[in-house]
Every structure is written in structure tokens, then in C-alpha cells.
Short mmCIF file of N, CA, C and O in Angstrom, two decimals:
data_model
loop_
_atom_site.label_atom_id
_atom_site.label_comp_id
_atom_site.label_asym_id
_atom_site.label_seq_id
_atom_site.Cartn_x
_atom_site.Cartn_y
_atom_site.Cartn_z
N UNK A 1 -16.10 -5.96 1.34
CA UNK A 1 -15.07 -4.94 1.52
C UNK A 1 -13.70 -5.62 1.42
O UNK A 1 -13.53 -6.73 1.89
N UNK A 2 -12.76 -4.87 0.90
CA UNK A 2 -11.44 -5.45 0.67
C UNK A 2 -10.37 -4.84 1.55
O UNK A 2 -10.57 -3.80 2.19
N UNK A 3 -9.23 -5.50 1.53
CA UNK A 3 -8.03 -5.03 2.21
C UNK A 3 -7.04 -4.64 1.13
O UNK A 3 -6.70 -5.46 0.30
N UNK A 4 -6.58 -3.41 1.14
CA UNK A 4 -5.63 -2.94 0.15
C UNK A 4 -4.24 -2.89 0.76
O UNK A 4 -4.05 -2.33 1.84
N UNK A 5 -3.26 -3.44 0.02
CA UNK A 5 -1.87 -3.37 0.41
C UNK A 5 -1.14 -2.52 -0.61
O UNK A 5 -1.11 -2.88 -1.78
N UNK A 6 -0.58 -1.40 -0.19
CA UNK A 6 0.19 -0.58 -1.09
C UNK A 6 1.63 -1.09 -1.13
O UNK A 6 2.05 -1.78 -0.19
N UNK A 7 2.35 -0.79 -2.17
CA UNK A 7 3.74 -1.22 -2.23
C UNK A 7 3.90 -2.74 -2.19
O UNK A 7 4.88 -3.28 -1.70
N UNK A 8 2.93 -3.43 -2.74
CA UNK A 8 2.86 -4.88 -2.55
C UNK A 8 3.91 -5.66 -3.38
O UNK A 8 4.09 -6.87 -3.16
N UNK A 9 4.59 -4.99 -4.28
CA UNK A 9 5.66 -5.69 -5.01
C UNK A 9 7.01 -5.56 -4.36
O UNK A 9 7.99 -6.14 -4.82
N UNK A 10 7.04 -4.85 -3.24
CA UNK A 10 8.29 -4.76 -2.46
C UNK A 10 8.40 -5.93 -1.49
O UNK A 10 7.54 -6.78 -1.38
N UNK A 11 9.51 -5.92 -0.77
CA UNK A 11 9.80 -7.04 0.16
C UNK A 11 8.72 -7.15 1.25
O UNK A 11 8.19 -8.24 1.45
N UNK A 12 8.42 -6.07 1.95
CA UNK A 12 7.43 -6.14 3.02
C UNK A 12 6.02 -6.41 2.46
O UNK A 12 5.27 -7.20 2.98
N UNK A 13 5.70 -5.74 1.35
CA UNK A 13 4.38 -5.95 0.72
C UNK A 13 4.13 -7.40 0.33
O UNK A 13 3.04 -7.94 0.60
N UNK A 14 5.11 -8.00 -0.25
CA UNK A 14 4.97 -9.42 -0.65
C UNK A 14 4.81 -10.31 0.59
O UNK A 14 4.00 -11.25 0.58
N UNK A 15 5.56 -9.99 1.65
CA UNK A 15 5.44 -10.76 2.89
C UNK A 15 4.01 -10.66 3.44
O UNK A 15 3.37 -11.65 3.84
N UNK A 16 3.47 -9.46 3.44
CA UNK A 16 2.12 -9.20 3.97
C UNK A 16 1.08 -9.97 3.11
O UNK A 16 0.19 -10.64 3.64
N UNK A 17 1.21 -9.88 1.80
CA UNK A 17 0.25 -10.59 0.93
C UNK A 17 0.36 -12.10 1.13
O UNK A 17 -0.67 -12.77 1.25
N UNK A 18 1.56 -12.62 1.18
CA UNK A 18 1.74 -14.07 1.42
C UNK A 18 1.08 -14.51 2.74
O UNK A 18 0.50 -15.59 2.80
N UNK A 19 1.19 -13.67 3.75
CA UNK A 19 0.53 -13.97 5.04
C UNK A 19 -0.97 -13.91 4.93
O UNK A 19 -1.70 -14.83 5.36
N UNK A 20 -1.48 -12.85 4.28
CA UNK A 20 -2.92 -12.64 4.22
C UNK A 20 -3.66 -13.69 3.40
O UNK A 20 -4.78 -14.08 3.77
N UNK A 21 -3.04 -14.16 2.31
CA UNK A 21 -3.76 -15.16 1.50
C UNK A 21 -3.98 -16.44 2.26
O UNK A 21 -4.84 -17.26 1.85
N UNK A 22 -3.26 -16.66 3.33
CA UNK A 22 -3.46 -17.84 4.16
C UNK A 22 -4.57 -17.61 5.22
O UNK A 22 -5.03 -18.56 5.86
N UNK A 23 -4.99 -16.35 5.37
CA UNK A 23 -5.94 -15.99 6.41
C UNK A 23 -7.31 -15.57 5.88
O UNK A 23 -8.32 -15.73 6.57
N UNK A 24 -7.38 -14.99 4.68
CA UNK A 24 -8.62 -14.49 4.13
C UNK A 24 -8.71 -14.95 2.65
O UNK A 24 -7.70 -15.33 2.03
N UNK A 25 -9.89 -14.89 2.11
CA UNK A 25 -10.10 -15.18 0.68
C UNK A 25 -9.25 -14.21 -0.13
O UNK A 25 -9.36 -13.01 0.02
N UNK A 26 -8.37 -14.73 -0.99
CA UNK A 26 -7.50 -13.85 -1.80
C UNK A 26 -8.27 -12.81 -2.61
O UNK A 26 -7.74 -11.74 -2.87
N UNK A 27 -9.52 -13.09 -2.98
CA UNK A 27 -10.31 -12.13 -3.72
C UNK A 27 -10.64 -10.87 -2.91
O UNK A 27 -11.02 -9.88 -3.49
N UNK A 28 -10.45 -10.94 -1.61
CA UNK A 28 -10.67 -9.78 -0.71
C UNK A 28 -9.41 -8.92 -0.62
O UNK A 28 -9.46 -7.86 0.01
N UNK A 29 -8.33 -9.37 -1.18
CA UNK A 29 -7.04 -8.64 -1.09
C UNK A 29 -6.81 -7.89 -2.41
O UNK A 29 -6.86 -8.47 -3.47
N UNK A 30 -6.53 -6.60 -2.26
CA UNK A 30 -6.20 -5.76 -3.40
C UNK A 30 -4.78 -5.28 -3.22
O UNK A 30 -4.43 -4.77 -2.14
N UNK A 31 -3.97 -5.42 -4.26
CA UNK A 31 -2.62 -4.88 -4.18
C UNK A 31 -2.57 -3.63 -5.07
O UNK A 31 -3.00 -3.67 -6.21
N UNK A 32 -2.13 -2.54 -4.49
CA UNK A 32 -2.02 -1.27 -5.18
C UNK A 32 -0.55 -1.06 -5.52
O UNK A 32 0.26 -0.84 -4.62
N UNK A 33 -0.22 -1.14 -6.79
CA UNK A 33 1.21 -1.14 -7.22
C UNK A 33 1.42 -0.18 -8.40
O UNK A 33 0.52 0.04 -9.20
N UNK A 34 2.63 0.35 -8.47
CA UNK A 34 2.96 1.23 -9.61
C UNK A 34 3.08 0.47 -10.90
O UNK A 34 2.73 1.00 -11.97
N UNK A 35 3.59 -0.76 -10.87
CA UNK A 35 3.82 -1.54 -12.07
C UNK A 35 3.10 -2.87 -11.97
O UNK A 35 3.65 -3.87 -11.46
N UNK A 36 1.86 -2.93 -12.45
CA UNK A 36 1.09 -4.17 -12.32
C UNK A 36 1.76 -5.38 -12.95
O UNK A 36 1.60 -6.50 -12.46
N UNK A 37 2.60 -5.16 -13.97
CA UNK A 37 3.30 -6.30 -14.58
C UNK A 37 4.24 -6.99 -13.58
O UNK A 37 4.54 -8.17 -13.74
N UNK A 38 4.70 -6.25 -12.59
CA UNK A 38 5.57 -6.87 -11.56
C UNK A 38 4.77 -7.66 -10.52
O UNK A 38 5.35 -8.24 -9.62
N UNK A 39 3.43 -7.61 -10.64
CA UNK A 39 2.59 -8.30 -9.65
C UNK A 39 1.92 -9.55 -10.23
O UNK A 39 0.94 -10.03 -9.66
N UNK A 40 2.43 -10.07 -11.33
CA UNK A 40 1.82 -11.24 -11.99
C UNK A 40 1.76 -12.41 -11.01
O UNK A 40 0.75 -13.16 -11.00
N UNK A 41 2.79 -12.61 -10.20
CA UNK A 41 2.78 -13.70 -9.25
C UNK A 41 1.72 -13.50 -8.17
O UNK A 41 1.13 -14.46 -7.72
N UNK A 42 1.47 -12.26 -7.84
CA UNK A 42 0.42 -11.99 -6.84
C UNK A 42 -0.97 -12.23 -7.45
O UNK A 42 -1.86 -12.76 -6.79
N UNK A 43 -1.14 -11.83 -8.68
CA UNK A 43 -2.37 -12.08 -9.42
C UNK A 43 -2.66 -13.58 -9.47
O UNK A 43 -3.80 -13.99 -9.29
N UNK A 44 -1.60 -14.36 -9.66
CA UNK A 44 -1.76 -15.81 -9.71
C UNK A 44 -2.25 -16.40 -8.38
O UNK A 44 -2.83 -17.49 -8.38
N UNK A 45 -2.03 -15.69 -7.30
CA UNK A 45 -2.52 -16.10 -6.00
C UNK A 45 -4.03 -15.86 -5.82
O UNK A 45 -4.66 -16.33 -4.89
N UNK A 46 -4.59 -15.10 -6.77
CA UNK A 46 -6.04 -14.78 -6.69
C UNK A 46 -6.38 -13.40 -6.16
O UNK A 46 -7.54 -13.06 -5.98
N UNK A 47 -5.32 -12.60 -5.87
CA UNK A 47 -5.59 -11.24 -5.38
C UNK A 47 -5.90 -10.31 -6.56
O UNK A 47 -5.62 -10.63 -7.71
N UNK A 48 -6.50 -9.18 -6.25
CA UNK A 48 -6.82 -8.17 -7.27
C UNK A 48 -5.63 -7.23 -7.38
O UNK A 48 -5.12 -6.77 -6.34
N UNK A 49 -5.23 -6.92 -8.59
CA UNK A 49 -4.10 -6.02 -8.83
C UNK A 49 -4.64 -4.73 -9.42
O UNK A 49 -5.34 -4.76 -10.44
N UNK A 50 -4.32 -3.59 -8.74
CA UNK A 50 -4.74 -2.28 -9.25
C UNK A 50 -3.52 -1.39 -9.38
O UNK A 50 -2.70 -1.34 -8.46
N UNK A 51 -3.43 -0.63 -10.44
CA UNK A 51 -2.35 0.32 -10.64
C UNK A 51 -2.60 1.55 -9.73
O UNK A 51 -3.68 2.10 -9.71
N UNK A 52 -1.59 1.93 -8.98
CA UNK A 52 -1.66 3.11 -8.14
C UNK A 52 -0.28 3.67 -7.93
O UNK A 52 0.70 2.96 -7.86
N UNK A 53 -0.22 4.98 -7.82
CA UNK A 53 1.05 5.67 -7.63
C UNK A 53 0.87 6.70 -6.51
O UNK A 53 -0.09 7.47 -6.52
N UNK A 54 1.78 6.69 -5.56
CA UNK A 54 1.68 7.62 -4.44
C UNK A 54 1.68 9.07 -4.90
O UNK A 54 1.20 9.94 -4.16
N UNK A 55 2.16 9.37 -6.10
CA UNK A 55 2.15 10.75 -6.63
C UNK A 55 0.86 11.12 -7.35
O UNK A 55 0.70 12.24 -7.76
N UNK A 56 -0.06 10.14 -7.49
CA UNK A 56 -1.28 10.36 -8.27
C UNK A 56 -2.50 10.01 -7.41
O UNK A 56 -2.87 8.83 -7.31
N UNK A 57 -3.06 11.01 -6.76
CA UNK A 57 -4.15 10.77 -5.83
C UNK A 57 -5.35 10.10 -6.49
O UNK A 57 -6.03 9.27 -5.88
N UNK A 58 -5.60 10.44 -7.74
CA UNK A 58 -6.72 9.82 -8.48
C UNK A 58 -6.54 8.32 -8.61
O UNK A 58 -7.48 7.54 -8.42
N UNK A 59 -5.31 7.89 -8.91
CA UNK A 59 -5.04 6.46 -9.02
C UNK A 59 -5.20 5.76 -7.68
O UNK A 59 -5.67 4.60 -7.60
N UNK A 60 -4.85 6.44 -6.62
CA UNK A 60 -5.01 5.88 -5.27
C UNK A 60 -6.48 5.75 -4.91
O UNK A 60 -6.92 4.74 -4.37
N UNK A 61 -7.27 6.76 -5.23
CA UNK A 61 -8.72 6.71 -4.94
C UNK A 61 -9.36 5.53 -5.69
O UNK A 61 -10.18 4.82 -5.13
N UNK A 62 -8.96 5.33 -6.92
CA UNK A 62 -9.48 4.21 -7.72
C UNK A 62 -9.05 2.89 -7.08
O UNK A 62 -9.88 1.95 -6.97
N UNK A 63 -7.80 2.80 -6.67
CA UNK A 63 -7.30 1.57 -6.06
C UNK A 63 -7.99 1.27 -4.75
O UNK A 63 -8.19 0.09 -4.39
N UNK A 64 -8.36 2.32 -4.02
CA UNK A 64 -8.96 2.13 -2.70
C UNK A 64 -10.49 1.96 -2.73
O UNK A 64 -11.10 1.72 -1.69
N UNK A 65 -11.10 2.09 -3.88
CA UNK A 65 -12.54 1.98 -4.00
C UNK A 65 -13.03 0.67 -3.41
O UNK A 65 -12.54 -0.41 -3.76
N UNK A 66 -13.98 0.75 -2.49
CA UNK A 66 -14.56 -0.44 -1.87
C UNK A 66 -13.74 -1.05 -0.75
O UNK A 66 -14.09 -2.08 -0.19
N UNK A 67 -12.64 -0.41 -0.40
CA UNK A 67 -11.78 -0.97 0.64
C UNK A 67 -12.28 -0.63 2.04
O UNK A 67 -12.75 0.50 2.29
N UNK A 68 -12.16 -1.56 2.94
CA UNK A 68 -12.47 -1.30 4.34
C UNK A 68 -11.16 -1.01 5.10
O UNK A 68 -11.20 -0.29 6.10
N UNK A 69 -10.03 -1.52 4.58
CA UNK A 69 -8.76 -1.36 5.25
C UNK A 69 -7.68 -1.09 4.19
O UNK A 69 -7.70 -1.71 3.12
N UNK A 70 -6.72 -0.24 4.54
CA UNK A 70 -5.58 0.02 3.68
C UNK A 70 -4.31 -0.05 4.52
O UNK A 70 -4.24 0.56 5.59
N UNK A 71 -3.33 -0.78 4.02
CA UNK A 71 -1.99 -0.76 4.61
C UNK A 71 -1.11 0.12 3.74
O UNK A 71 -0.87 -0.22 2.58
N UNK A 72 -0.68 1.22 4.32
CA UNK A 72 0.28 2.12 3.63
C UNK A 72 1.68 1.68 3.98
O UNK A 72 2.16 1.92 5.12
N UNK A 73 2.33 1.06 3.05
CA UNK A 73 3.75 0.72 3.24
C UNK A 73 4.54 1.96 2.85
O UNK A 73 4.44 2.45 1.73
N UNK A 74 5.31 2.42 3.76
CA UNK A 74 6.05 3.67 3.62
C UNK A 74 6.84 3.77 2.32
O UNK A 74 7.51 2.81 1.90
N UNK A 75 6.75 4.93 1.71
CA UNK A 75 7.50 5.18 0.50
C UNK A 75 8.99 5.24 0.77
O UNK A 75 9.41 5.61 1.86
N UNK A 76 9.76 4.81 -0.20
CA UNK A 76 11.23 4.86 -0.05
C UNK A 76 11.83 6.07 -0.75
O UNK A 76 13.07 6.17 -0.79
N UNK A 77 11.02 6.93 -1.26
CA UNK A 77 11.52 8.12 -2.00
C UNK A 77 11.68 9.31 -1.07
O UNK A 77 10.80 10.13 -0.87
N UNK A 78 12.90 9.39 -0.48
CA UNK A 78 13.15 10.50 0.45
C UNK A 78 13.01 11.83 -0.31
O UNK A 78 13.37 11.95 -1.45
N UNK A 79 12.46 12.81 0.39
CA UNK A 79 12.17 14.07 -0.20
C UNK A 79 10.78 14.15 -0.78
O UNK A 79 10.25 15.23 -1.04
N UNK A 80 10.17 12.98 -1.03
CA UNK A 80 8.81 12.92 -1.58
C UNK A 80 7.82 12.32 -0.61
O UNK A 80 6.61 12.35 -0.84
N UNK A 81 8.32 11.77 0.48
CA UNK A 81 7.48 10.96 1.38
C UNK A 81 6.33 11.74 1.97
O UNK A 81 5.21 11.20 2.03
N UNK A 82 6.50 12.95 2.41
CA UNK A 82 5.41 13.70 3.05
C UNK A 82 4.28 13.89 2.03
O UNK A 82 3.11 13.61 2.34
N UNK A 83 4.61 14.35 0.86
CA UNK A 83 3.56 14.58 -0.18
C UNK A 83 2.91 13.23 -0.57
O UNK A 83 1.70 13.19 -0.71
N UNK A 84 3.73 12.21 -0.73
CA UNK A 84 3.18 10.93 -1.16
C UNK A 84 2.27 10.34 -0.09
O UNK A 84 1.13 9.86 -0.36
N UNK A 85 2.69 10.39 1.14
CA UNK A 85 1.90 9.81 2.24
C UNK A 85 0.63 10.64 2.44
O UNK A 85 -0.42 10.06 2.74
N UNK A 86 0.73 11.95 2.28
CA UNK A 86 -0.44 12.83 2.37
C UNK A 86 -1.45 12.41 1.27
O UNK A 86 -2.65 12.35 1.57
N UNK A 87 -0.97 12.13 0.07
CA UNK A 87 -1.89 11.68 -0.98
C UNK A 87 -2.60 10.38 -0.60
O UNK A 87 -3.81 10.23 -0.85
N UNK A 88 -1.86 9.45 -0.05
CA UNK A 88 -2.45 8.17 0.35
C UNK A 88 -3.54 8.41 1.44
O UNK A 88 -4.64 7.87 1.33
N UNK A 89 -3.21 9.20 2.39
CA UNK A 89 -4.15 9.49 3.48
C UNK A 89 -5.41 10.17 2.93
O UNK A 89 -6.51 9.80 3.23
N UNK A 90 -5.21 11.17 2.06
CA UNK A 90 -6.36 11.87 1.51
C UNK A 90 -7.20 10.96 0.64
O UNK A 90 -8.43 10.97 0.67
N UNK A 91 -6.54 10.09 -0.15
CA UNK A 91 -7.31 9.15 -0.99
C UNK A 91 -8.09 8.17 -0.13
O UNK A 91 -9.21 7.82 -0.48
N UNK A 92 -7.52 7.76 1.00
CA UNK A 92 -8.21 6.83 1.90
C UNK A 92 -9.45 7.53 2.50
O UNK A 92 -10.51 6.93 2.62
N UNK A 93 -9.28 8.78 2.89
CA UNK A 93 -10.43 9.57 3.40
C UNK A 93 -11.49 9.68 2.32
O UNK A 93 -12.67 9.43 2.55
N UNK A 94 -11.07 10.04 1.09
CA UNK A 94 -12.03 10.22 0.02
C UNK A 94 -12.74 8.93 -0.33
O UNK A 94 -13.91 8.96 -0.72
N UNK A 95 -12.05 7.82 -0.20
CA UNK A 95 -12.64 6.51 -0.50
C UNK A 95 -13.43 5.95 0.69
O UNK A 95 -13.96 4.84 0.59
N UNK A 96 -13.42 6.68 1.78
CA UNK A 96 -14.15 6.31 3.01
C UNK A 96 -13.66 4.96 3.59
O UNK A 96 -14.46 4.13 4.01
N UNK A 97 -12.35 4.82 3.55
CA UNK A 97 -11.73 3.61 4.13
C UNK A 97 -11.90 3.68 5.64
O UNK A 97 -11.71 4.73 6.27
N UNK A 98 -12.23 2.55 6.26
CA UNK A 98 -12.47 2.52 7.69
C UNK A 98 -11.21 2.46 8.55
O UNK A 98 -11.22 2.95 9.67
N UNK A 99 -10.14 1.88 8.03
CA UNK A 99 -8.90 1.74 8.81
C UNK A 99 -7.70 1.92 7.88
O UNK A 99 -7.63 1.28 6.85
N UNK A 100 -6.81 2.81 8.28
CA UNK A 100 -5.56 3.03 7.53
C UNK A 100 -4.42 2.72 8.47
O UNK A 100 -4.32 3.30 9.58
N UNK A 101 -3.56 1.79 8.09
CA UNK A 101 -2.41 1.39 8.88
C UNK A 101 -1.17 1.83 8.13
O UNK A 101 -1.05 1.67 6.95
N UNK A 102 -0.21 2.39 8.87
CA UNK A 102 1.01 2.94 8.30
C UNK A 102 2.22 2.19 8.83
O UNK A 102 2.34 1.94 10.02
N UNK A 103 3.12 1.86 7.91
CA UNK A 103 4.39 1.28 8.34
C UNK A 103 5.44 2.33 8.16
O UNK A 103 5.43 3.13 7.22
N UNK A 104 6.37 2.35 9.02
CA UNK A 104 7.46 3.32 9.01
C UNK A 104 8.70 2.65 8.42
O UNK A 104 8.58 1.80 7.56
N UNK A 105 9.90 3.03 8.91
CA UNK A 105 11.11 2.38 8.44
C UNK A 105 12.01 2.16 9.63
O UNK A 105 11.75 2.58 10.74
N UNK A 106 13.10 1.43 9.40
CA UNK A 106 14.00 0.99 10.46
C UNK A 106 14.70 2.17 11.14
O UNK A 106 14.94 3.23 10.53
N UNK A 107 15.03 1.98 12.41
CA UNK A 107 15.83 2.92 13.19
C UNK A 107 15.22 4.31 13.27
O UNK A 107 15.91 5.31 13.14
N UNK A 108 13.92 4.35 13.43
CA UNK A 108 13.25 5.65 13.48
C UNK A 108 13.68 6.54 14.65
O UNK A 108 13.51 7.74 14.58
N UNK A 109 14.20 5.92 15.67
CA UNK A 109 14.65 6.71 16.84
C UNK A 109 15.99 7.37 16.63
O UNK A 109 16.36 8.29 17.34
N UNK A 110 16.74 6.89 15.60
CA UNK A 110 18.10 7.43 15.43
C UNK A 110 18.30 8.10 14.07
O UNK A 110 19.39 8.62 13.78
N UNK A 111 17.29 8.09 13.21
CA UNK A 111 17.46 8.72 11.92
C UNK A 111 17.18 10.20 11.96
O UNK A 111 16.28 10.65 12.69
N UNK A 112 17.92 11.00 11.21
CA UNK A 112 17.64 12.45 11.15
C UNK A 112 16.50 12.78 10.18
O UNK A 112 16.06 13.92 10.08
N UNK A 113 16.01 11.79 9.48
CA UNK A 113 14.99 11.99 8.45
C UNK A 113 13.64 12.37 9.05
O UNK A 113 13.26 11.81 10.08
N UNK A 114 12.96 13.29 8.39
CA UNK A 114 11.59 13.58 8.76
C UNK A 114 10.72 12.65 7.96
O UNK A 114 10.77 12.66 6.73
N UNK A 115 9.90 11.89 8.66
CA UNK A 115 9.06 10.87 8.01
C UNK A 115 9.97 9.85 7.34
O UNK A 115 9.93 9.39 6.34
#
């Protein structure tokens, strides 16, 4: 079973992957990214790279296949976040993922943003 990191080509995603490759076999790590070409350095670490888009539930289900855990790194597309995060959650359910972890964003207690 694998650990999937969404948004892995972003700042937080790269930090998480860099941490995980020191703790688990890189072959157990799957990065789900919109642009696989931007993940060449992650592929070089030995992780699996899968194309996935928060707007495409089918791509998410494919990326999550065989995963025991998924880290949902919050989308940065305001106005789209609820639909995108809903897609990730539904894809994780459909893929029978055992654990879904969600990251939020800074200053959640003072932002007027929903999600």
C-alpha cells in the first residue's frame, strides 16, 4: 500500500516528499500532480509520479489506486476549493483509502474565506 501526496510539486508537497523519502521506501510514495514534467526531480528520488487534477475525479481515482493514505494539500484556487476538495474526498472513498489527511492554509482563524 502506498502513501499519496497531492500537490507534491508545490512548496509544502516537496517538503513532505523530502521528509518521507528519509522514512519509508520511496517506491511506497506516490505523488499526484497536475504536471508530471514538473516532478522529474521527485521521480529521480524513486517515488511514483501520477497525473491527477483536483477538477478531474477520474484522474484522482487512478492516482489513488492502491493507496492506504492520502495527503490532500489544500488547493490554492479560491472559488474552486470546495468542489476540488470534494472531488479528492470522493476519489479517496471510491479508491477505498484508509486515511485521508487534509492541510488547510495560514491564518484560518482570521480569514473571511470559506475553506
